[in-house]
mmCIF file of C-alpha atoms and ligand atoms in Angstrom:
data_model
loop_
_atom_site.group_PDB
_atom_site.id
_atom_site.type_symbol
_atom_site.label_atom_id
_atom_site.label_comp_id
_atom_site.label_asym_id
_atom_site.label_seq_id
_atom_site.Cartn_x
_atom_site.Cartn_y
_atom_site.Cartn_z
ATOM 1 C CA MET B 1 131.563 58.332 164.499
ATOM 2 C CA PRO B 2 129.673 56.178 167.012
ATOM 3 C CA ALA B 3 125.957 56.942 167.414
ATOM 4 C CA ALA B 4 125.076 59.347 170.186
ATOM 5 C CA PRO B 5 123.105 57.527 172.912
ATOM 6 C CA GLU B 6 120.027 59.586 172.000
ATOM 7 C CA ALA B 7 120.276 58.740 168.258
ATOM 8 C CA PRO B 8 117.071 57.122 167.019
ATOM 9 C CA ALA B 9 117.081 53.404 166.187
ATOM 10 C CA VAL B 10 116.757 52.570 162.486
ATOM 11 C CA THR B 11 114.780 49.621 161.074
ATOM 12 C CA VAL B 12 115.397 48.356 157.544
ATOM 13 C CA ARG B 13 113.144 45.754 155.874
ATOM 14 C CA VAL B 14 114.925 43.443 153.414
ATOM 15 C CA PRO B 15 113.340 40.885 151.061
ATOM 16 C CA ALA B 16 114.303 37.248 150.490
ATOM 17 C CA LYS B 17 115.204 35.996 147.021
ATOM 18 C CA VAL B 18 114.545 33.115 144.712
ATOM 19 C CA ASN B 19 116.916 32.179 141.914
ATOM 20 C CA VAL B 20 114.755 31.657 138.845
ATOM 21 C CA GLN B 21 117.943 30.552 137.128
ATOM 22 C CA LEU B 22 121.143 29.343 138.759
ATOM 23 C CA ALA B 23 123.707 28.249 136.164
ATOM 24 C CA VAL B 24 126.864 26.967 137.852
ATOM 25 C CA GLY B 25 130.272 26.740 136.166
ATOM 26 C CA PRO B 26 133.084 24.404 137.198
ATOM 27 C CA PRO B 27 134.992 25.260 140.388
ATOM 28 C CA GLY B 28 137.915 27.673 139.938
ATOM 29 C CA PRO B 29 141.315 27.197 141.610
ATOM 30 C CA ASP B 30 139.928 28.912 144.733
ATOM 31 C CA GLY B 31 137.005 26.455 144.846
ATOM 32 C CA PHE B 32 134.438 29.101 143.901
ATOM 33 C CA HIS B 33 132.131 28.618 140.938
ATOM 34 C CA GLU B 34 131.405 31.083 138.167
ATOM 35 C CA LEU B 35 127.650 31.721 138.131
ATOM 36 C CA ALA B 36 124.866 33.061 135.970
ATOM 37 C CA ASN B 37 122.341 33.797 138.633
ATOM 38 C CA VAL B 38 118.923 35.288 137.887
ATOM 39 C CA PHE B 39 117.782 36.748 141.200
ATOM 40 C CA LEU B 40 114.204 37.735 141.931
ATOM 41 C CA ALA B 41 113.428 39.420 145.256
ATOM 42 C CA VAL B 42 110.293 38.001 146.898
ATOM 43 C CA ALA B 43 108.012 39.680 149.419
ATOM 44 C CA LEU B 44 109.079 37.682 152.489
ATOM 45 C CA HIS B 45 111.142 39.914 154.732
ATOM 46 C CA ASP B 46 113.452 40.238 157.684
ATOM 47 C CA ASP B 47 113.449 43.532 159.613
ATOM 48 C CA VAL B 48 116.876 44.574 160.916
ATOM 49 C CA THR B 49 117.037 47.284 163.586
ATOM 50 C CA ALA B 50 120.205 49.069 164.689
ATOM 51 C CA ALA B 51 119.911 50.954 167.993
ATOM 52 C CA PRO B 52 122.512 52.823 170.026
ATOM 53 C CA ALA B 53 123.937 50.840 172.961
ATOM 54 C CA PRO B 54 125.808 51.939 176.071
ATOM 55 C CA PRO B 55 129.602 52.375 175.782
ATOM 56 C CA GLY B 56 131.471 49.076 176.072
ATOM 57 C CA THR B 57 128.543 46.966 174.841
ATOM 58 C CA GLY B 58 130.130 46.122 171.486
ATOM 59 C CA ILE B 59 127.908 44.573 168.812
ATOM 60 C CA ARG B 60 124.980 42.951 170.606
ATOM 61 C CA LEU B 61 122.552 40.786 168.696
ATOM 62 C CA ALA B 62 119.012 39.509 169.269
ATOM 63 C CA CYS B 63 116.756 37.582 166.922
ATOM 64 C CA GLU B 64 113.071 36.692 167.092
ATOM 65 C CA GLY B 65 110.785 34.724 164.818
ATOM 66 C CA PRO B 66 109.758 31.106 164.208
ATOM 67 C CA ASP B 67 113.299 30.041 163.166
ATOM 68 C CA ALA B 68 115.188 32.265 165.630
ATOM 69 C CA ASP B 69 116.691 29.269 167.469
ATOM 70 C CA ALA B 70 118.612 28.324 164.314
ATOM 71 C CA VAL B 71 120.279 31.733 163.998
ATOM 72 C CA PRO B 72 123.755 32.127 165.563
ATOM 73 C CA LEU B 73 123.990 35.120 167.909
ATOM 74 C CA ASP B 74 127.785 35.311 168.015
ATOM 75 C CA ASP B 75 130.146 37.197 165.712
ATOM 76 C CA SER B 76 129.576 34.623 162.937
ATOM 77 C CA ASN B 77 126.149 36.150 162.353
ATOM 78 C CA LEU B 78 126.198 37.917 159.013
ATOM 79 C CA ALA B 79 124.445 40.992 160.424
ATOM 80 C CA ALA B 80 127.108 41.341 163.134
ATOM 81 C CA ARG B 81 129.859 40.819 160.559
ATOM 82 C CA ALA B 82 128.287 43.505 158.375
ATOM 83 C CA ALA B 83 128.217 46.007 161.260
ATOM 84 C CA ALA B 84 131.862 45.245 162.130
ATOM 85 C CA LEU B 85 132.944 45.563 158.489
ATOM 86 C CA LEU B 86 131.180 48.904 158.023
ATOM 87 C CA ALA B 87 132.770 50.254 161.223
ATOM 88 C CA ALA B 88 136.232 49.098 160.116
ATOM 89 C CA HIS B 89 135.689 50.615 156.660
ATOM 90 C CA HIS B 90 135.146 54.003 158.282
ATOM 91 C CA GLY B 91 137.936 53.551 160.817
ATOM 92 C CA LEU B 92 135.457 53.657 163.712
ATOM 93 C CA PRO B 93 136.517 52.178 167.025
ATOM 94 C CA THR B 94 134.685 49.014 168.036
ATOM 95 C CA PRO B 95 131.076 50.139 167.691
ATOM 96 C CA ASP B 96 128.450 49.865 170.408
ATOM 97 C CA VAL B 97 125.210 48.842 168.743
ATOM 98 C CA ASP B 98 122.170 46.728 169.482
ATOM 99 C CA LEU B 99 121.134 44.768 166.393
ATOM 100 C CA HIS B 100 117.711 43.175 166.369
ATOM 101 C CA ILE B 101 116.522 40.814 163.642
ATOM 102 C CA ALA B 102 112.802 40.107 163.257
ATOM 103 C CA LYS B 103 113.210 36.991 161.135
ATOM 104 C CA ASP B 104 110.518 35.831 158.759
ATOM 105 C CA ILE B 105 112.804 34.420 156.030
ATOM 106 C CA PRO B 106 113.351 30.654 156.460
ATOM 107 C CA VAL B 107 116.842 29.908 157.844
ATOM 108 C CA ALA B 108 119.269 27.927 155.654
ATOM 109 C CA GLY B 109 116.456 27.638 153.116
ATOM 110 C CA GLY B 110 118.237 28.860 149.985
ATOM 111 C CA MET B 111 116.415 32.198 150.240
ATOM 112 C CA ALA B 112 119.401 34.363 151.303
ATOM 113 C CA GLY B 113 118.090 35.080 154.790
ATOM 114 C CA GLY B 114 121.517 35.688 156.324
ATOM 115 C CA SER B 115 122.538 37.784 153.325
ATOM 116 C CA ALA B 116 119.366 39.863 153.690
ATOM 117 C CA ASP B 117 120.271 40.505 157.336
ATOM 118 C CA ALA B 118 123.783 41.552 156.325
ATOM 119 C CA ALA B 119 122.364 44.024 153.798
ATOM 120 C CA GLY B 120 119.886 45.309 156.392
ATOM 121 C CA ALA B 121 122.634 45.742 159.000
ATOM 122 C CA LEU B 122 124.875 47.640 156.555
ATOM 123 C CA LEU B 123 122.055 50.080 155.760
ATOM 124 C CA ALA B 124 120.704 50.418 159.307
ATOM 125 C CA CYS B 125 124.155 50.997 160.844
ATOM 126 C CA ASP B 126 125.088 53.405 158.059
ATOM 127 C CA ALA B 127 122.011 55.470 158.923
ATOM 128 C CA LEU B 128 122.518 55.151 162.696
ATOM 129 C CA TRP B 129 126.168 56.157 162.546
ATOM 130 C CA GLY B 130 125.616 58.877 159.921
ATOM 131 C CA THR B 131 128.426 57.444 157.806
ATOM 132 C CA ALA B 132 126.603 58.105 154.490
ATOM 133 C CA THR B 133 128.527 55.368 152.662
ATOM 134 C CA PRO B 134 128.319 55.772 148.868
ATOM 135 C CA ALA B 135 126.394 53.023 147.047
ATOM 136 C CA GLU B 136 129.477 51.619 145.289
ATOM 137 C CA GLU B 137 131.337 51.285 148.616
ATOM 138 C CA LEU B 138 128.332 49.531 150.180
ATOM 139 C CA HIS B 139 128.302 47.171 147.192
ATOM 140 C CA ALA B 140 132.016 46.399 147.669
ATOM 141 C CA LEU B 141 131.499 45.727 151.395
ATOM 142 C CA ALA B 142 128.486 43.540 150.575
ATOM 143 C CA SER B 143 130.579 41.461 148.124
ATOM 144 C CA ARG B 144 133.076 40.742 150.896
ATOM 145 C CA LEU B 145 130.288 39.465 153.162
ATOM 146 C CA GLY B 146 128.857 36.957 150.673
ATOM 147 C CA SER B 147 127.930 36.519 147.046
ATOM 148 C CA ASP B 148 124.173 37.062 147.629
ATOM 149 C CA VAL B 149 124.580 40.211 149.758
ATOM 150 C CA PRO B 150 125.001 42.704 146.866
ATOM 151 C CA PHE B 151 121.676 41.581 145.371
ATOM 152 C CA CYS B 152 120.022 41.946 148.777
ATOM 153 C CA LEU B 153 121.024 45.643 148.693
ATOM 154 C CA LEU B 154 119.365 45.989 145.292
ATOM 155 C CA GLY B 155 116.113 43.971 145.245
ATOM 156 C CA GLY B 156 113.825 43.728 142.218
ATOM 157 C CA ALA B 157 115.380 41.410 139.647
ATOM 158 C CA ALA B 158 118.968 41.146 138.476
ATOM 159 C CA LEU B 159 121.436 38.934 136.666
ATOM 160 C CA GLY B 160 124.381 38.119 138.933
ATOM 161 C CA GLN B 161 127.609 37.009 137.307
ATOM 162 C CA GLY B 162 131.031 36.184 138.669
ATOM 163 C CA ARG B 163 130.189 34.767 142.078
ATOM 164 C CA GLY B 164 126.811 36.476 141.790
ATOM 165 C CA GLU B 165 128.078 39.908 142.810
ATOM 166 C CA ARG B 166 128.431 41.458 139.322
ATOM 167 C CA LEU B 167 124.862 42.648 139.000
ATOM 168 C CA THR B 168 122.832 43.812 136.027
ATOM 169 C CA PRO B 169 119.285 44.896 136.906
ATOM 170 C CA LEU B 170 116.644 43.105 134.807
ATOM 171 C CA PRO B 171 113.305 44.441 133.594
ATOM 172 C CA VAL B 172 110.243 42.567 134.852
ATOM 173 C CA ALA B 173 106.632 43.237 133.835
ATOM 174 C CA GLY B 174 103.814 42.753 136.311
ATOM 175 C CA THR B 175 103.761 40.478 139.331
ATOM 176 C CA PHE B 176 104.587 36.782 139.576
ATOM 177 C CA HIS B 177 102.820 34.710 142.233
ATOM 178 C CA TRP B 178 104.789 32.128 144.210
ATOM 179 C CA VAL B 179 104.350 29.508 146.896
ATOM 180 C CA PHE B 180 107.372 28.441 148.938
ATOM 181 C CA ALA B 181 107.426 25.021 150.588
ATOM 182 C CA VAL B 182 109.647 25.360 153.655
ATOM 183 C CA ALA B 183 111.442 22.170 154.689
ATOM 184 C CA ASP B 184 112.379 20.918 158.114
ATOM 185 C CA GLY B 185 116.074 21.640 158.692
ATOM 186 C CA GLY B 186 118.422 23.393 156.289
ATOM 187 C CA LEU B 187 120.971 22.393 153.672
ATOM 188 C CA SER B 188 124.532 23.709 153.819
ATOM 189 C CA THR B 189 125.245 25.761 150.688
ATOM 190 C CA PRO B 190 128.938 24.649 150.488
ATOM 191 C CA ALA B 191 127.846 20.996 150.849
ATOM 192 C CA VAL B 192 125.402 21.396 147.947
ATOM 193 C CA TYR B 193 128.122 22.889 145.717
ATOM 194 C CA ARG B 194 130.451 20.005 146.653
ATOM 195 C CA GLU B 195 127.722 17.507 145.748
ATOM 196 C CA CYS B 196 127.178 19.299 142.425
ATOM 197 C CA ASP B 197 130.911 18.939 141.643
ATOM 198 C CA ARG B 198 130.839 15.282 142.705
ATOM 199 C CA LEU B 199 127.832 14.428 140.530
ATOM 200 C CA ARG B 200 129.387 16.184 137.528
ATOM 201 C CA ALA B 201 132.747 14.464 137.998
ATOM 202 C CA ALA B 202 130.983 11.116 138.227
ATOM 203 C CA ALA B 203 129.167 11.867 134.958
ATOM 204 C CA GLU B 204 132.339 12.919 133.062
ATOM 205 C CA PRO B 205 133.672 10.427 130.525
ATOM 206 C CA ALA B 206 136.736 8.640 131.949
ATOM 207 C CA GLY B 207 140.023 10.509 131.375
ATOM 208 C CA GLN B 208 138.365 13.898 130.930
ATOM 209 C CA PRO B 209 138.798 15.757 134.196
ATOM 210 C CA ALA B 210 136.222 18.459 134.932
ATOM 211 C CA ALA B 211 138.863 21.217 134.864
ATOM 212 C CA GLU B 212 139.653 20.670 131.146
ATOM 213 C CA PRO B 213 138.270 23.313 128.795
ATOM 214 C CA ALA B 214 135.975 20.921 126.950
ATOM 215 C CA ALA B 215 134.331 19.811 130.165
ATOM 216 C CA GLY B 216 134.279 23.370 131.510
ATOM 217 C CA ALA B 217 132.590 24.642 128.362
ATOM 218 C CA ALA B 218 129.785 22.147 128.905
ATOM 219 C CA HIS B 219 128.983 23.930 132.158
ATOM 220 C CA GLU B 220 129.753 27.504 131.134
ATOM 221 C CA PRO B 221 127.135 29.506 132.996
ATOM 222 C CA ARG B 222 124.985 31.565 130.642
ATOM 223 C CA PRO B 223 121.711 33.357 131.303
ATOM 224 C CA ASP B 224 118.774 31.751 129.498
ATOM 225 C CA PRO B 225 117.454 34.343 126.981
ATOM 226 C CA VAL B 226 114.001 32.711 126.874
ATOM 227 C CA LEU B 227 113.709 32.954 130.662
ATOM 228 C CA LEU B 228 114.839 36.600 130.654
ATOM 229 C CA ALA B 229 112.223 37.374 127.952
ATOM 230 C CA ALA B 230 109.529 35.673 130.057
ATOM 231 C CA LEU B 231 110.416 37.926 133.011
ATOM 232 C CA ARG B 232 110.491 41.031 130.814
ATOM 233 C CA ASP B 233 107.068 40.152 129.337
ATOM 234 C CA GLY B 234 105.482 39.124 132.653
ATOM 235 C CA ASP B 235 104.672 35.756 131.027
ATOM 236 C CA ALA B 236 104.209 33.213 133.840
ATOM 237 C CA ALA B 237 103.534 30.280 131.487
ATOM 238 C CA ALA B 238 106.734 30.960 129.517
ATOM 239 C CA LEU B 239 108.734 31.310 132.743
ATOM 240 C CA ALA B 240 107.216 28.092 134.099
ATOM 241 C CA ALA B 241 108.373 26.187 131.008
ATOM 242 C CA ARG B 242 112.017 27.080 131.799
ATOM 243 C CA LEU B 243 112.039 26.503 135.584
ATOM 244 C CA PRO B 244 112.339 22.704 135.874
ATOM 245 C CA ALA B 245 115.834 22.775 134.298
ATOM 246 C CA ALA B 246 116.874 26.244 135.525
ATOM 247 C CA ASN B 247 118.727 25.376 138.726
ATOM 248 C CA ASP B 248 122.038 23.543 138.257
ATOM 249 C CA LEU B 249 122.155 22.915 142.021
ATOM 250 C CA GLN B 250 118.805 21.092 142.002
ATOM 251 C CA PRO B 251 120.231 17.594 141.230
ATOM 252 C CA ALA B 252 122.714 18.043 144.096
ATOM 253 C CA ALA B 253 120.039 19.228 146.537
ATOM 254 C CA LEU B 254 117.843 16.259 145.512
ATOM 255 C CA SER B 255 120.781 13.894 145.924
ATOM 256 C CA LEU B 256 121.416 15.146 149.476
ATOM 257 C CA ARG B 257 117.707 15.373 150.331
ATOM 258 C CA PRO B 258 115.800 12.854 148.132
ATOM 259 C CA ALA B 259 112.495 13.703 149.857
ATOM 260 C CA LEU B 260 112.495 17.039 148.006
ATOM 261 C CA ALA B 261 111.359 15.127 144.899
ATOM 262 C CA ASP B 262 108.123 14.397 146.797
ATOM 263 C CA THR B 263 107.721 18.096 147.623
ATOM 264 C CA LEU B 264 108.224 19.080 143.964
ATOM 265 C CA ALA B 265 105.712 16.425 142.852
ATOM 266 C CA ALA B 266 103.202 17.544 145.498
ATOM 267 C CA GLY B 267 103.403 21.165 144.328
ATOM 268 C CA ARG B 268 102.821 20.203 140.717
ATOM 269 C CA ALA B 269 99.925 17.911 141.712
ATOM 270 C CA ALA B 270 98.467 20.801 143.738
ATOM 271 C CA GLY B 271 98.219 22.922 140.587
ATOM 272 C CA ALA B 272 101.476 24.900 140.411
ATOM 273 C CA LEU B 273 102.631 25.900 136.925
ATOM 274 C CA ALA B 274 106.142 24.691 137.790
ATOM 275 C CA GLY B 275 108.449 24.178 140.723
ATOM 276 C CA LEU B 276 112.156 24.234 141.444
ATOM 277 C CA VAL B 277 114.495 23.995 144.385
ATOM 278 C CA SER B 278 115.257 27.540 145.579
ATOM 279 C CA GLY B 279 119.007 28.154 145.298
ATOM 280 C CA SER B 280 120.841 25.475 147.289
ATOM 281 C CA GLY B 281 117.556 24.387 148.902
ATOM 282 C CA PRO B 282 115.867 22.819 150.692
ATOM 283 C CA THR B 283 113.024 25.322 150.208
ATOM 284 C CA CYS B 284 111.075 24.538 147.022
ATOM 285 C CA ALA B 285 109.586 27.418 145.026
ATOM 286 C CA PHE B 286 106.395 27.051 142.980
ATOM 287 C CA LEU B 287 105.261 29.503 140.342
ATOM 288 C CA VAL B 288 101.452 29.741 140.228
ATOM 289 C CA ALA B 289 98.982 31.520 137.954
ATOM 290 C CA ASP B 290 97.519 34.094 140.370
ATOM 291 C CA ALA B 291 96.752 34.907 144.004
ATOM 292 C CA ASP B 292 93.796 32.457 144.174
ATOM 293 C CA ALA B 293 95.939 29.636 142.803
ATOM 294 C CA ALA B 294 98.653 30.556 145.333
ATOM 295 C CA ARG B 295 96.252 30.123 148.258
ATOM 296 C CA ALA B 296 94.929 26.819 146.894
ATOM 297 C CA VAL B 297 98.397 25.383 146.143
ATOM 298 C CA ALA B 298 99.702 26.469 149.566
ATOM 299 C CA ALA B 299 96.762 24.779 151.334
ATOM 300 C CA ARG B 300 97.279 21.510 149.435
ATOM 301 C CA LEU B 301 101.041 21.592 149.959
ATOM 302 C CA ALA B 302 100.593 22.187 153.684
ATOM 303 C CA ASP B 303 98.275 19.135 153.799
ATOM 304 C CA SER B 304 100.610 16.975 151.713
ATOM 305 C CA GLY B 305 102.999 16.172 154.552
ATOM 306 C CA THR B 306 105.958 16.924 152.260
ATOM 307 C CA CYS B 307 106.959 20.240 153.856
ATOM 308 C CA ARG B 308 106.937 22.033 157.204
ATOM 309 C CA SER B 309 104.908 24.992 155.978
ATOM 310 C CA ALA B 310 103.840 26.725 152.784
ATOM 311 C CA ARG B 311 104.204 30.480 152.289
ATOM 312 C CA VAL B 312 102.377 32.590 149.721
ATOM 313 C CA THR B 313 104.162 35.584 148.228
ATOM 314 C CA THR B 314 104.793 37.715 145.150
ATOM 315 C CA ALA B 315 107.771 38.948 143.152
ATOM 316 C CA PRO B 316 109.566 41.094 142.263
ATOM 317 C CA ALA B 317 109.763 42.858 145.626
ATOM 318 C CA PRO B 318 111.461 46.229 145.975
ATOM 319 C CA GLY B 319 114.872 46.323 147.642
ATOM 320 C CA PRO B 320 115.546 47.310 151.260
ATOM 321 C CA THR B 321 113.305 50.020 152.697
ATOM 322 C CA THR B 322 113.738 51.971 155.896
ATOM 323 C CA ILE B 323 110.457 51.319 157.684
ATOM 324 C CA GLY B 324 111.155 53.385 160.765
ATOM 325 C CA THR B 325 113.423 55.477 162.866
ATOM 326 C CA HIS B 326 112.371 55.480 166.491
ATOM 327 C CA ALA B 327 113.687 56.424 169.876
HETATM 328 P P1 ATP P 1 121.711 31.385 150.585
HETATM 329 O O1 ATP P 1 120.383 31.325 149.904
HETATM 330 O O2 ATP P 1 122.347 32.769 150.495
HETATM 331 O O3 ATP P 1 122.635 30.281 150.234
HETATM 332 P P2 ATP P 1 120.396 30.372 152.893
HETATM 333 O O4 ATP P 1 119.101 31.103 152.815
HETATM 334 O O5 ATP P 1 120.424 28.981 152.409
HETATM 335 O O6 ATP P 1 121.493 31.246 152.157
HETATM 336 P P3 ATP P 1 120.797 31.410 155.520
HETATM 337 O O7 ATP P 1 119.413 31.559 156.054
HETATM 338 O O8 ATP P 1 121.494 32.647 155.095
HETATM 339 O O9 ATP P 1 120.864 30.342 154.353
HETATM 340 O O10 ATP P 1 121.628 30.631 156.639
HETATM 341 C C1 ATP P 1 122.759 29.834 156.366
HETATM 342 C C2 ATP P 1 123.542 29.667 157.649
HETATM 343 O O11 ATP P 1 124.151 30.921 157.944
HETATM 344 C C3 ATP P 1 122.678 29.348 158.855
HETATM 345 O O12 ATP P 1 122.598 27.970 159.061
HETATM 346 C C4 ATP P 1 123.366 30.064 159.997
HETATM 347 O O13 ATP P 1 124.207 29.191 160.708
HETATM 348 C C5 ATP P 1 124.246 31.112 159.351
HETATM 349 N N1 ATP P 1 123.830 32.512 159.607
HETATM 350 C C6 ATP P 1 124.666 33.518 159.875
HETATM 351 N N2 ATP P 1 124.009 34.674 160.035
HETATM 352 C C7 ATP P 1 122.709 34.408 159.852
HETATM 353 C C8 ATP P 1 121.542 35.215 159.884
HETATM 354 N N3 ATP P 1 121.567 36.521 160.136
HETATM 355 N N4 ATP P 1 120.361 34.616 159.621
HETATM 356 C C9 ATP P 1 120.323 33.295 159.332
HETATM 357 N N5 ATP P 1 121.402 32.487 159.327
HETATM 358 C C10 ATP P 1 122.593 33.034 159.565
#
């Protein structure tokens, strides 16, 4: 049922994520990789608003924020795809809706910004259209939009298996403090996975193709029990000890963008407990001891010349919240 023209607009705030572990298996026949993905939602947000639009408008999209120029405004935008998918799921005719994204999550930064917008659009349109989609149906729609979208509906912390969409919420004690070093330009996630496969194939002993069980077993993605215990206990030092080797995509991101090694070194020199490339990069994430350390590390990173900007934040952040309905 399309929204009545007088229906109030709905704004949903959705957090970004960092992968504190990203274990990547070999590619399957469809090219996708089995993952063990420890997601942590961080308190950097996009706000997605769905508002009624005049008949015949279709799905109209606007985006504002420092990176807005890098966001596609056509039907490839994940928020627009989410709105179209939700409408199709409910058998609605082509919906008329104005989607607005207030974007604060770095674009193509390995922080799931597009996925966050997709989750926000699903929830905002569901409220606007009064479709009351059950949680398990929203999860299934989210999985079709991308492997990070289901976590973006959930927030907090979770282990993602399969392509990342089979989620198990994880307990986390207390608050972890983070600094994110945002790079100039993005990295394509598919290109980083391809580079990961290439580096692994190059490292295989001759005559042992990566698809063979022995080679596959070497990369079987498993959650790190020590890292999960560190999250559960709120132990930043223990978590920091696991981070430098936690992201299987990090060597590929560094191979495609060697300057990220300078960013990681600058963060450590600035006093971070540990750093890692966030997801497929190029954003680098630094775990720090507390809020004072976060401010100091961010200031030094910003002065280091190794990143575009440095953002201070905390985790885990709660999942999507409706922050307003307004005429
Ligand atoms: P992930 O961490 O899930 O791999 P990412 O944070 O690296 O994703 P995104 O910010 O989601 O990357 O953007 C990746 C690409 O997706 C962009 O370069 C852009 O072309 C496209 N895109 C589609 N919809 C959006 C959106 N709503 N916001 C940002 N980028 C989008």
